[in-house]
Short mmCIF file of C-alpha atoms in Angstrom, two decimals:
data_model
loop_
_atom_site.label_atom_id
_atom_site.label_comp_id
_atom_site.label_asym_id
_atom_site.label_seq_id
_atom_site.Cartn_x
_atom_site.Cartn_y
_atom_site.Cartn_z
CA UNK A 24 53.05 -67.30 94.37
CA UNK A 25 50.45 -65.77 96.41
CA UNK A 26 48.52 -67.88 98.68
CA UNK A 27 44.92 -66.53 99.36
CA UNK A 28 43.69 -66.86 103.35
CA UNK A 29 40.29 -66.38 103.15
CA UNK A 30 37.18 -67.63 105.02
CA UNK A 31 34.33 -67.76 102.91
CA UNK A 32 30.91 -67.14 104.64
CA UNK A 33 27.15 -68.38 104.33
CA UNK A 34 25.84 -64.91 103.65
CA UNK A 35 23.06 -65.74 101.13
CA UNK A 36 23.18 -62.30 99.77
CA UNK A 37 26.82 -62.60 98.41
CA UNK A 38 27.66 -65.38 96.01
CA UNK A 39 31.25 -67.35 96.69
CA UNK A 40 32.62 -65.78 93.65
CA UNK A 41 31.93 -62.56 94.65
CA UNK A 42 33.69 -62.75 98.30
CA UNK A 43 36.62 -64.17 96.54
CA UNK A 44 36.97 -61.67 94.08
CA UNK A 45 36.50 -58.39 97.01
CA UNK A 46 39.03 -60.04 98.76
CA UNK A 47 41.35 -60.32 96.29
CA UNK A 48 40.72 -56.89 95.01
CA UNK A 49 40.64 -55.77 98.10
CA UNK A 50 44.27 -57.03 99.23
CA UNK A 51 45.47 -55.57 95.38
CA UNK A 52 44.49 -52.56 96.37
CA UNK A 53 45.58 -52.14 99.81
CA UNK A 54 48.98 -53.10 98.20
CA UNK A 55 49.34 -56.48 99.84
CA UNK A 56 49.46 -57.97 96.67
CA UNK A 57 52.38 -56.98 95.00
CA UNK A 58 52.58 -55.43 90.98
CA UNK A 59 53.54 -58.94 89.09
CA UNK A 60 52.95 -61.13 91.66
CA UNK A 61 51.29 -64.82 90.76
CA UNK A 62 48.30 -65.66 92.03
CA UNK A 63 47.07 -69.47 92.20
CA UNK A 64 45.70 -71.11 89.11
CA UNK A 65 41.95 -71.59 89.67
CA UNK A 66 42.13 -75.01 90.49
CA UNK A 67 44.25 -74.94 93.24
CA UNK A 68 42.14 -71.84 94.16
CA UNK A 69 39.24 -73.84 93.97
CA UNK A 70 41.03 -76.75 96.20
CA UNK A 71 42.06 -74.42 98.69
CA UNK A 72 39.32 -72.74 99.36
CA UNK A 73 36.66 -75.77 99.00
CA UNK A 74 34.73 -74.42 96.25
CA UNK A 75 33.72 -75.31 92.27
CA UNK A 76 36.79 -74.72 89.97
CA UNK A 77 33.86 -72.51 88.05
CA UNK A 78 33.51 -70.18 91.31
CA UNK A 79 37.12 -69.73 91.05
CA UNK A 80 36.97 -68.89 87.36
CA UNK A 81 33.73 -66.65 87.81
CA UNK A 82 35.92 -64.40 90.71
CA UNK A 83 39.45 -64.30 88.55
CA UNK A 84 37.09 -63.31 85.40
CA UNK A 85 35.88 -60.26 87.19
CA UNK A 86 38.97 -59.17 87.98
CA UNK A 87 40.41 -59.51 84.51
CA UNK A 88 37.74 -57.68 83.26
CA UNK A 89 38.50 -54.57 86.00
CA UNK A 90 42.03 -54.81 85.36
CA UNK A 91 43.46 -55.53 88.65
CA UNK A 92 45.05 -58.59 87.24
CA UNK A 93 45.85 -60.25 83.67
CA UNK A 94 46.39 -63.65 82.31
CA UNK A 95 49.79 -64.53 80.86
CA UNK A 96 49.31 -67.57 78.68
CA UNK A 97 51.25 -70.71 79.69
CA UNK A 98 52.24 -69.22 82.78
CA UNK A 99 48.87 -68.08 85.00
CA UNK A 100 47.71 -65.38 86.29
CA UNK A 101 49.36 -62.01 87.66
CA UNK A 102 48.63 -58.58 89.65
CA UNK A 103 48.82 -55.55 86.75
CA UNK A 104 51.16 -52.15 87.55
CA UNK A 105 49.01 -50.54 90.15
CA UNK A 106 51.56 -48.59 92.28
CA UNK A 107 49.34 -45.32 91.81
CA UNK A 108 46.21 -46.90 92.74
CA UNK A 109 48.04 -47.91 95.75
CA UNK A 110 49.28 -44.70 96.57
CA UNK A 111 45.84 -43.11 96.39
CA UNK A 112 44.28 -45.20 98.23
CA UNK A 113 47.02 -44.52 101.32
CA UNK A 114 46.99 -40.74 100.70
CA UNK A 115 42.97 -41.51 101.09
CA UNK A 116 43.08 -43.00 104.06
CA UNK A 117 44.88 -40.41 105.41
CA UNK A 118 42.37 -37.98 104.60
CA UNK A 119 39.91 -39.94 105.79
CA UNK A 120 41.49 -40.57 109.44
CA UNK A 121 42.33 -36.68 109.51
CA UNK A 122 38.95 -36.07 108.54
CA UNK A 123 36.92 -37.91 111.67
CA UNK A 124 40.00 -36.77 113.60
CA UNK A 125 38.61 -33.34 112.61
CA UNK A 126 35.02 -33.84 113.27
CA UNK A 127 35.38 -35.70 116.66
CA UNK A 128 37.68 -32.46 117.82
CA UNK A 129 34.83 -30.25 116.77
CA UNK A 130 32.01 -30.47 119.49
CA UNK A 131 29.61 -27.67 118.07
CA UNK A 132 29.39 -26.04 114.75
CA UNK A 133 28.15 -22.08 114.33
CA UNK A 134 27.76 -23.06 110.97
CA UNK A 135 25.78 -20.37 108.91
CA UNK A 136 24.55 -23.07 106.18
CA UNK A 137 22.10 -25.65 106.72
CA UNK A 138 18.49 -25.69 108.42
CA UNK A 139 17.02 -27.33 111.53
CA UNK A 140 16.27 -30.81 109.89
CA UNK A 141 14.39 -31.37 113.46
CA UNK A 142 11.19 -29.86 112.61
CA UNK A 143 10.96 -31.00 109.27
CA UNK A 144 7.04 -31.44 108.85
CA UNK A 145 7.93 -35.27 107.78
CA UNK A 146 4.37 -36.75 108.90
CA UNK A 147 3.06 -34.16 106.13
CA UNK A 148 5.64 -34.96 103.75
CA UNK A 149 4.72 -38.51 103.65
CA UNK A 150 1.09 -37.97 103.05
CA UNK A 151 1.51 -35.86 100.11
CA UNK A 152 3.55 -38.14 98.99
CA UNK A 153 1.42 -41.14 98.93
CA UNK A 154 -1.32 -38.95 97.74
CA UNK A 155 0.41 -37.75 94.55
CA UNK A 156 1.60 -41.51 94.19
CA UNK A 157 -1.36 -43.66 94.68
CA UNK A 158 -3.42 -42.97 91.86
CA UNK A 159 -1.90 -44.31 88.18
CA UNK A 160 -0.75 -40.41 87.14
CA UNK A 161 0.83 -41.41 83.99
CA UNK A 162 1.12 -38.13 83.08
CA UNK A 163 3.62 -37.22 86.21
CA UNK A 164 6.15 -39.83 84.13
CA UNK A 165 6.24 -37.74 81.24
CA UNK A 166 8.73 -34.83 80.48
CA UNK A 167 6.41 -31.66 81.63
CA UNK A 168 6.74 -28.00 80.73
CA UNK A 169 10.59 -27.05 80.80
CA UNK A 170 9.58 -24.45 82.72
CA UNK A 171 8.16 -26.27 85.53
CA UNK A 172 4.18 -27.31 86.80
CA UNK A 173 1.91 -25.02 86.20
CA UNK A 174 -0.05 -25.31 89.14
CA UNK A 175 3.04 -25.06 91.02
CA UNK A 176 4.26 -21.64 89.13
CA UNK A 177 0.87 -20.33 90.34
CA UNK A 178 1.29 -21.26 93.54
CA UNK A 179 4.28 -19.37 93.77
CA UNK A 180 3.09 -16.27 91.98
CA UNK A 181 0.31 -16.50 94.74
CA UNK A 182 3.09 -16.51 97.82
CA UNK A 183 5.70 -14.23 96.18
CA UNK A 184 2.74 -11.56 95.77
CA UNK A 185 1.69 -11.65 99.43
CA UNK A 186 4.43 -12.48 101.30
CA UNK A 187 7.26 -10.99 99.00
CA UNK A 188 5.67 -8.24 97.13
CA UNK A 189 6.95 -9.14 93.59
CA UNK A 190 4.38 -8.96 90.39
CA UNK A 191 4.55 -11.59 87.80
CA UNK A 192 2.37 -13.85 86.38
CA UNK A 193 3.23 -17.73 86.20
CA UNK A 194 4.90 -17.40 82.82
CA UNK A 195 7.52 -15.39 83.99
CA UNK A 196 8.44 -18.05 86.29
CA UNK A 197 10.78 -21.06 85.60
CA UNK A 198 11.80 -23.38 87.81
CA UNK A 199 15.23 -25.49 88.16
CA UNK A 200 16.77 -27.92 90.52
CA UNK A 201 19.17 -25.04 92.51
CA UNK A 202 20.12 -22.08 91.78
CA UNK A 203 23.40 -23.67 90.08
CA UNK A 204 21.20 -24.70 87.27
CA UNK A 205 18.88 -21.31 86.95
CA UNK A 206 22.56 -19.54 86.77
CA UNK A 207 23.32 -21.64 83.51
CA UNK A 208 20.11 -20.92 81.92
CA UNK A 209 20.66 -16.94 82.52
CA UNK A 210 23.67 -17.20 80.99
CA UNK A 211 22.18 -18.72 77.58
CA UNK A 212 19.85 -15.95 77.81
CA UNK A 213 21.87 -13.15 78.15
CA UNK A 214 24.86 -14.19 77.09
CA UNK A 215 28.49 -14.10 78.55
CA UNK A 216 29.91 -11.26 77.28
CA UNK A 217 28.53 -8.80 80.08
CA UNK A 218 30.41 -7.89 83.36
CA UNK A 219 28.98 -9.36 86.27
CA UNK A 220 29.09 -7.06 89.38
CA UNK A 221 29.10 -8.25 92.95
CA UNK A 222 29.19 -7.18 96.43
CA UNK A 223 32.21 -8.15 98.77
CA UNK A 224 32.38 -9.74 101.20
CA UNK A 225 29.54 -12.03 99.55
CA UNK A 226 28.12 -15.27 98.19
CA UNK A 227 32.04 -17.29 96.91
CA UNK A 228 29.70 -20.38 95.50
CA UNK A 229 27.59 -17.87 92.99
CA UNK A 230 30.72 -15.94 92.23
CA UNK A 231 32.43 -19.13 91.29
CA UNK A 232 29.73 -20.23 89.31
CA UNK A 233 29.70 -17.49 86.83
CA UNK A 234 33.39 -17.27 86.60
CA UNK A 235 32.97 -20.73 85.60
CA UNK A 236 30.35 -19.86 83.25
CA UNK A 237 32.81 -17.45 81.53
CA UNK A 238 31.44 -14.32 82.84
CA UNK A 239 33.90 -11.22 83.73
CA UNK A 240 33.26 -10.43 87.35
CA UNK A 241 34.15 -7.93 89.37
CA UNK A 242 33.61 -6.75 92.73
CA UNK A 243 32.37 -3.76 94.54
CA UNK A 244 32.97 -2.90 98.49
CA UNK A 245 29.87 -1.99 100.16
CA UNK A 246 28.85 0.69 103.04
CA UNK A 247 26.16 0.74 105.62
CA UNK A 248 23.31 1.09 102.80
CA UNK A 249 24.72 -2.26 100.87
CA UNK A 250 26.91 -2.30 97.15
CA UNK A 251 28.60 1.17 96.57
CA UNK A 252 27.04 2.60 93.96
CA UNK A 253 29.80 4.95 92.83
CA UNK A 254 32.04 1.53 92.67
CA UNK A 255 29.41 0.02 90.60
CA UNK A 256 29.26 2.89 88.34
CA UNK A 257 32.64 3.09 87.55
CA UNK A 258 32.72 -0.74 87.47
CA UNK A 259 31.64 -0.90 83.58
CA UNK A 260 29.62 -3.50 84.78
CA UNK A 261 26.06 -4.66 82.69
CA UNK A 262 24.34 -7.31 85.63
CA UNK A 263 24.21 -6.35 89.37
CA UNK A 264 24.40 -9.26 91.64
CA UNK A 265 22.69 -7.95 95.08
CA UNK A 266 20.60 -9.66 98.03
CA UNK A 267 19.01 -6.53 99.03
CA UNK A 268 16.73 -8.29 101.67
CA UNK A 269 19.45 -9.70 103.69
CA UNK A 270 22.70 -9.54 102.20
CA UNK A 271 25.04 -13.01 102.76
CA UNK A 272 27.51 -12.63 104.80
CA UNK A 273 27.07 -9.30 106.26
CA UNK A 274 23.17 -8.84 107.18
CA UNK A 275 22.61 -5.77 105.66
CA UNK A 276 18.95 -4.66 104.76
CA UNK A 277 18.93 -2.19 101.59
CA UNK A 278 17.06 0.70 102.48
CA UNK A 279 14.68 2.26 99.72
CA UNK A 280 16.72 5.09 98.49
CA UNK A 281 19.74 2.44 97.80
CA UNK A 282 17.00 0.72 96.23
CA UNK A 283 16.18 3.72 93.98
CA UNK A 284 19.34 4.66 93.14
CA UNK A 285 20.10 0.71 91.97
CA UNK A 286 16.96 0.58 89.87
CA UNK A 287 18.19 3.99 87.97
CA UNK A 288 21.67 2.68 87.25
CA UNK A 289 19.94 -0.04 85.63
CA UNK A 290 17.19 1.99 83.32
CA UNK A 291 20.48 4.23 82.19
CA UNK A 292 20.79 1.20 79.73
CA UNK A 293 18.90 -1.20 77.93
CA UNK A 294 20.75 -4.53 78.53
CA UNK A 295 21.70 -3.67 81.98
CA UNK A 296 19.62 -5.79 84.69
CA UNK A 297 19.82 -6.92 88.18
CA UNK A 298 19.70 -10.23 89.70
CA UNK A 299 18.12 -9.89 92.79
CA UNK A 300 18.80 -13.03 95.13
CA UNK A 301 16.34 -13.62 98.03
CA UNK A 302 17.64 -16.75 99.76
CA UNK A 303 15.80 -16.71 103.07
CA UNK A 304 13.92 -12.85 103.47
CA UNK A 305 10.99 -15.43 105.26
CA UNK A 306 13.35 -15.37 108.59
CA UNK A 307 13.32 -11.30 110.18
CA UNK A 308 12.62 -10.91 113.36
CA UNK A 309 12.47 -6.91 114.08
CA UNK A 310 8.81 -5.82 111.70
CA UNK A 311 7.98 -7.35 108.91
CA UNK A 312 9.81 -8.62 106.35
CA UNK A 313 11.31 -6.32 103.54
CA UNK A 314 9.27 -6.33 100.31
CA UNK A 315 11.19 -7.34 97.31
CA UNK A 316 13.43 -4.98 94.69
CA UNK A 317 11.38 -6.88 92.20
CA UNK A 318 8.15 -5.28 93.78
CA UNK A 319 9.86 -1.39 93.13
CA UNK A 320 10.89 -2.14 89.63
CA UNK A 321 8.49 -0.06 87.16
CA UNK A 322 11.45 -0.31 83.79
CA UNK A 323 11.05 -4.22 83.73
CA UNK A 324 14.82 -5.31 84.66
CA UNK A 325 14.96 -7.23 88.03
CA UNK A 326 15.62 -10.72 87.63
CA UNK A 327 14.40 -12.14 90.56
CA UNK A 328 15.80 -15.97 92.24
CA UNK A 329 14.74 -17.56 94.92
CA UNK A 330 14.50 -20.69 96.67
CA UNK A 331 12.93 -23.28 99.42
CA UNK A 332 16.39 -24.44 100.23
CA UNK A 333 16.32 -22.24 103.68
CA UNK A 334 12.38 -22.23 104.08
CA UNK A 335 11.96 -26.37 103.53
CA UNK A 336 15.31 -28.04 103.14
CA UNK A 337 18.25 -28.33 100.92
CA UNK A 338 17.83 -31.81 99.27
CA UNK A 339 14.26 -30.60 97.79
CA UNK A 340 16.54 -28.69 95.27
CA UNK A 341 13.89 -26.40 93.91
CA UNK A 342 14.37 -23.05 93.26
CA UNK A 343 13.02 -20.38 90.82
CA UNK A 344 13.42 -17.24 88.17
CA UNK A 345 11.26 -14.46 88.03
CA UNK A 346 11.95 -13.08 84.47
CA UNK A 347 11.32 -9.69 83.26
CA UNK A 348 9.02 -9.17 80.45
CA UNK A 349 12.15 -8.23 78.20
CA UNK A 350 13.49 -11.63 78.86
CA UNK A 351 10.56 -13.86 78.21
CA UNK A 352 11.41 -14.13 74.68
CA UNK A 353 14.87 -14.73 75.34
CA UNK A 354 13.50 -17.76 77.06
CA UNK A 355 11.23 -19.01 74.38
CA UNK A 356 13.79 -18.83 71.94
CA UNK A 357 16.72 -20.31 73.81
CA UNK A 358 15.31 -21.64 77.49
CA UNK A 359 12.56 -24.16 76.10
CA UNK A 360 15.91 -25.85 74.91
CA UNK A 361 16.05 -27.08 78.47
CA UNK A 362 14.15 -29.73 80.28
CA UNK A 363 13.09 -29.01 83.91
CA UNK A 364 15.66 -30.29 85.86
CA UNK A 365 12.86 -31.21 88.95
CA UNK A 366 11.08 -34.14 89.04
CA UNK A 367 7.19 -33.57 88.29
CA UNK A 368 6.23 -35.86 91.64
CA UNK A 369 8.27 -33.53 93.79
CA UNK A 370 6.89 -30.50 92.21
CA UNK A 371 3.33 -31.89 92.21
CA UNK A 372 3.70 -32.77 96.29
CA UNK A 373 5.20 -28.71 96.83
CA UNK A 374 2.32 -26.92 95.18
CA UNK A 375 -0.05 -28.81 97.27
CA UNK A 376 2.21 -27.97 100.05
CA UNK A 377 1.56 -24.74 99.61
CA UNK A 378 -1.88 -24.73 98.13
CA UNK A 379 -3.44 -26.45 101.51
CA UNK A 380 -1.59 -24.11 103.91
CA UNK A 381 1.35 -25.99 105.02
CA UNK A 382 3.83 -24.33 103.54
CA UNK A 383 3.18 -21.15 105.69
CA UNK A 384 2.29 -23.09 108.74
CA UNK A 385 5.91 -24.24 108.90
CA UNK A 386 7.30 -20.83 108.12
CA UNK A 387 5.69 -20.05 111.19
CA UNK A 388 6.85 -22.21 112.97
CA UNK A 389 10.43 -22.41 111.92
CA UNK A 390 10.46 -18.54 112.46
CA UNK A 391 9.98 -18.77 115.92
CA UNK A 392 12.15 -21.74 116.05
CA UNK A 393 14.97 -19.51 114.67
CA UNK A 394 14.24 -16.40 117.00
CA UNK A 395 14.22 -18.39 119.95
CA UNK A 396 17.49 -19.62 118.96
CA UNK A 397 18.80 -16.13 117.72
CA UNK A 398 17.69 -14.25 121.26
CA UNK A 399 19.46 -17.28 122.97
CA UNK A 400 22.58 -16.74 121.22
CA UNK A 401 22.46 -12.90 121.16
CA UNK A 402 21.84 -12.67 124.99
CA UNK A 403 25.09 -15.40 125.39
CA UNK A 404 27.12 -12.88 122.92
CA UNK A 405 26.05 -9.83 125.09
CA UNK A 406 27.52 -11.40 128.27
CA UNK A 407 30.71 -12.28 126.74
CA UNK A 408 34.03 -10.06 127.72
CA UNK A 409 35.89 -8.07 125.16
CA UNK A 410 33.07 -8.12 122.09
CA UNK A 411 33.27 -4.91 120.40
CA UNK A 412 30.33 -5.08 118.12
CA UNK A 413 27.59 -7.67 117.07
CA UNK A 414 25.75 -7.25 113.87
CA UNK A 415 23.27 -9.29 111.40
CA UNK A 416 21.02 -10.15 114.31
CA UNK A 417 17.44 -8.66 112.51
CA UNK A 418 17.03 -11.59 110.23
CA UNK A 419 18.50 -14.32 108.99
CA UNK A 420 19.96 -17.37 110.63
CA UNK A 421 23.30 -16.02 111.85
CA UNK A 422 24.96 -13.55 113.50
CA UNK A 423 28.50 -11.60 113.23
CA UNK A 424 30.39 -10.45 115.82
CA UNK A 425 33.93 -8.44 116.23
CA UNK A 426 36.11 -8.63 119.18
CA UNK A 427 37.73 -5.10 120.94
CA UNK A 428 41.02 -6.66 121.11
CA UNK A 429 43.81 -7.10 118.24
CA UNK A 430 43.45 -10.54 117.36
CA UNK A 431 43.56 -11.75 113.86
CA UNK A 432 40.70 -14.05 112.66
CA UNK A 433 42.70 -16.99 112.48
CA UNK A 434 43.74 -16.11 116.16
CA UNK A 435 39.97 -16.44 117.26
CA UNK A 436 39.17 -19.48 115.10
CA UNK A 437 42.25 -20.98 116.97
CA UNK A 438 41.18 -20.36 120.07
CA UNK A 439 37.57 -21.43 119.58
CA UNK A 440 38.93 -24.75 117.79
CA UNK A 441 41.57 -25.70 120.46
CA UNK A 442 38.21 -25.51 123.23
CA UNK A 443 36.07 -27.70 120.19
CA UNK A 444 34.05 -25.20 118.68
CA UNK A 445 34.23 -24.01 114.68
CA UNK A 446 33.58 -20.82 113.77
CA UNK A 447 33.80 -19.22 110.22
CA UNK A 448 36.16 -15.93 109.47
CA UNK A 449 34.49 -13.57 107.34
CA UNK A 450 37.20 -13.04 105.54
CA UNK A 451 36.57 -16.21 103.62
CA UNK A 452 33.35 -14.59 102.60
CA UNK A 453 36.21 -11.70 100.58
CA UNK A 454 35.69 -11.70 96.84
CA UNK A 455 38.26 -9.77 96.25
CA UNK A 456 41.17 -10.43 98.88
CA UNK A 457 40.71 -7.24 100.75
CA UNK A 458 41.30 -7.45 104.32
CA UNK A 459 39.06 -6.15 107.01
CA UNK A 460 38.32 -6.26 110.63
CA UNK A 461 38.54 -9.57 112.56
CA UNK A 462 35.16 -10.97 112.35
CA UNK A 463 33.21 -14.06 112.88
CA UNK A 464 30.19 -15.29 111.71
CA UNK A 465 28.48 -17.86 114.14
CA UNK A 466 25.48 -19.43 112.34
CA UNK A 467 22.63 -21.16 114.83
CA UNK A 468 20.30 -23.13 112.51
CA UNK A 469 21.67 -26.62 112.67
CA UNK A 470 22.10 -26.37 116.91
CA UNK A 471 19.74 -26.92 119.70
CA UNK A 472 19.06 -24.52 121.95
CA UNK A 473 21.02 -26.01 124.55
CA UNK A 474 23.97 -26.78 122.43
CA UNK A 475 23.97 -22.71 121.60
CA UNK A 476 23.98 -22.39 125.36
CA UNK A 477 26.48 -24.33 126.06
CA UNK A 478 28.83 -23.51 122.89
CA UNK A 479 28.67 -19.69 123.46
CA UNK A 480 29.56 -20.54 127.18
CA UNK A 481 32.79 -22.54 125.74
CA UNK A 482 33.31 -20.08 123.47
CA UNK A 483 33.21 -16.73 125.84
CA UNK A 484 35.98 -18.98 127.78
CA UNK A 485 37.86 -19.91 124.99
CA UNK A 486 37.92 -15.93 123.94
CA UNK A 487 38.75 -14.31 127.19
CA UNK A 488 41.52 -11.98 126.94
CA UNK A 489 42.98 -8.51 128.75
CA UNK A 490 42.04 -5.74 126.67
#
């Protein structure tokens, strides 16, 4: 029989029974309490451990009811089979200790995700907040329009016009909680049986999504002007998947007459259409920034997505469709099936984000945040031995970079790791498997200025090499 050593404690937040019972599941679990083993009856629990004989029943009914032991009648109580649970939970602590192994070795990270969480206007945040939530709004508790606040639809028809170019009224717009979700509710729209073009190297998580979704894709290489259009022609494909602004991974800027020439493959057909995904166009730093396919599109079949996951953060989880007129009563007929998956609060504190002039007050800002940090990190890159070309520096928030010398990716990743720095191989960024140059992607968002210093000093170490 198993003898339980355990020192119960005054903590007023935890009853007796409760401590018992963690500690016993916890020990069951760890696997020092064997499969069959007998555990104490519950009144020489209770007399061991100085507590009610009830306290003792209360902690070995809890684990009943979880399973982690059972009750044999006439005999007492025993641990149930739990050698997998066991097993798991080592081969989870071993991820676990490799895990903070792995961040501890990793001193900076070029990731090109994420957003300089530093500057979040949080002072502004919380006052819109408390605004929209003083006041008894009953009506912000109730299921709104599925496809999204008004007011807030209006606001961004307002921004997308002048800062983006693009021409829609608010009922073309819908919002959804990421661009996961928005992806779904095309696909009820237009269906799955189309072939879903897109450019590689590109964006793996939308790719994945609409495999998932039971789309055919495919992919088409790109040259210096973005997705090959002879590819795409001979692709068969019915959707073109293109971020013409600032193409993710490689940087690329469409220029107009790629533009043209992808808005006439699309009128060749009626149900042909493109998707036209502008992530973070707010962030160029050579002119202005690029006006919007969705602004050149005269034939009604640019489906335009974007989002304030780059421009405000991540967690907000708001992004947006631009629908085509042909679409609209797709939507009516199929969309309206679909609640909005934002909350109305969160949407009610954005549109008067934007409505008083924060919104592009922080753009701004986080603009010149970003091209501080880009010049910082492009004049490190320059002074660096051996680097054959650097690319993606007029927007965005990273940069690519290829080195003279013969080394594979994996080589350079190595070499960066070993000195504590990650970097990202674009040739995780290949849709299709095809191989290409060595190249690295070093993102700059998430790091201080003097931690971009510093790691492209480490780095320009770690990556010296005879040519």
């Amino acid at each position: 029989m198993y003898e339980i050593m355990l020192c119960l404690s005054g903590d007023e937040k935890k009853n007796l029974y409760e401590q018992i019972y963690e500690y016993i599941r916890g020990e069951i679990r760890q696997g020092r309490i064997r499969c069959g083993e007998r555990l104490p009856s519950t009144r020489l629990l209770a007399e061991q451990l100085d507590v009610s004989r009830s306290t003792a029943q209360m902690a070995y009914e809890q684990l009943l009811s979880e399973g982690y032991i059972e009750a044999v009648p006439c005999k007492g109580y025993f641990v149930c089979e739990m050698d997998e649970l066991y097993h798991l939970e080592q081969d989870l602590s071993v991820s676990e200790e490799r895990t903070e192994e792995k961040a501890e070795n990793c001193r900076y990270d070029f990731t090109p995700n994420g957003i300089d969480l530093d500057h979040f206007p949080y002072a502004i945040w919380r006052k819109l907040s408390r605004e929209v939530l003083k006041d008894d709004q009953k009506e912000l508790f109730h299921l709104g329009d599925p496809k999204g606040e008004y007011a807030l639809r209006k606001a961004i028809c307002s921004y997308l016009h002048q800062a983006r170019g693009v021409n829609a009224q608010p009922s073309q717009i819908v919002i959804g909680a990421g661009n996961d979700y928005l992806q779904m509710l095309l696909s009820r729209m237009l269906g799955t049986k189309q072939r879903i073009a897109m450019e590689s190297p590109g964006y793996r998580h939308a790719y994945d999504i609409f495999q998932r979704l039971g789309y055919d894709c495919c992919t088409v290489s790109m040259d210096r002007s973005g997705m090959n259009m002879k590819e795409l022609g001979e692709s068969g494909a019915d959707i073109a998947y293109v971020m013409p602004s600032h193409q993710y991974p490689m940087g690329i800027v469409m220029p107009v007459r790629r533009r043209q020439e992808l808005l006439q493959w699309a009128a060749m057909k009626e149900e042909r259409y493109i998707i036209e995904d502008d992530y973070d166009s707010e962030f160029r730093y050579v002119g202005k920034p690029i006006p919007s396919l969705q602004g050149s599109d005269t034939c009604q079949k640019v489906i335009y997505i974007g989002t304030f996951s780059k421009s405000i953060t991540p967690s907000l989880r708001i992004s947006y469709l631009v629908l085509p007129a042909g679409l609209l009563e797709r939507y009516e007929q199929v969309g309206r099936s679909f609640s909005c998956t934002v909350s109305r609060t969160d949407q009610k504190m954005l549109q008067l984000f934007m409505e008083r002039g924060y919104f592009e007050r922080h753009l701004n800002k986080m603009r010149a945040l970003y091209r501080n940090k880009h010049d910082i990190l492009l004049a490190q890159l320059k002074q660096m031995q051996g680097i054959k070309k650097i690319f993606g520096e007029r927007s965005g928030v990273h940069l690519l970079v290829q080195m003279a010398d013969k080394r594979t990716e994996k080589e350079l990743a190595d070499c960066a790791w070993k000195a504590g720095i990650r970097v990202y191989p674009l040739s995780e960024y290949s849709l299709n498997g095809s191989s290409c140059e060595a190249t690295m992607i070093l993102g700059y968002a998430t790091m201080k200025e003097g931690e971009i210093r510093e790691a492209a000093e480490l780095l320009g170490k770690s990556w010296e090499k005879k040519i």
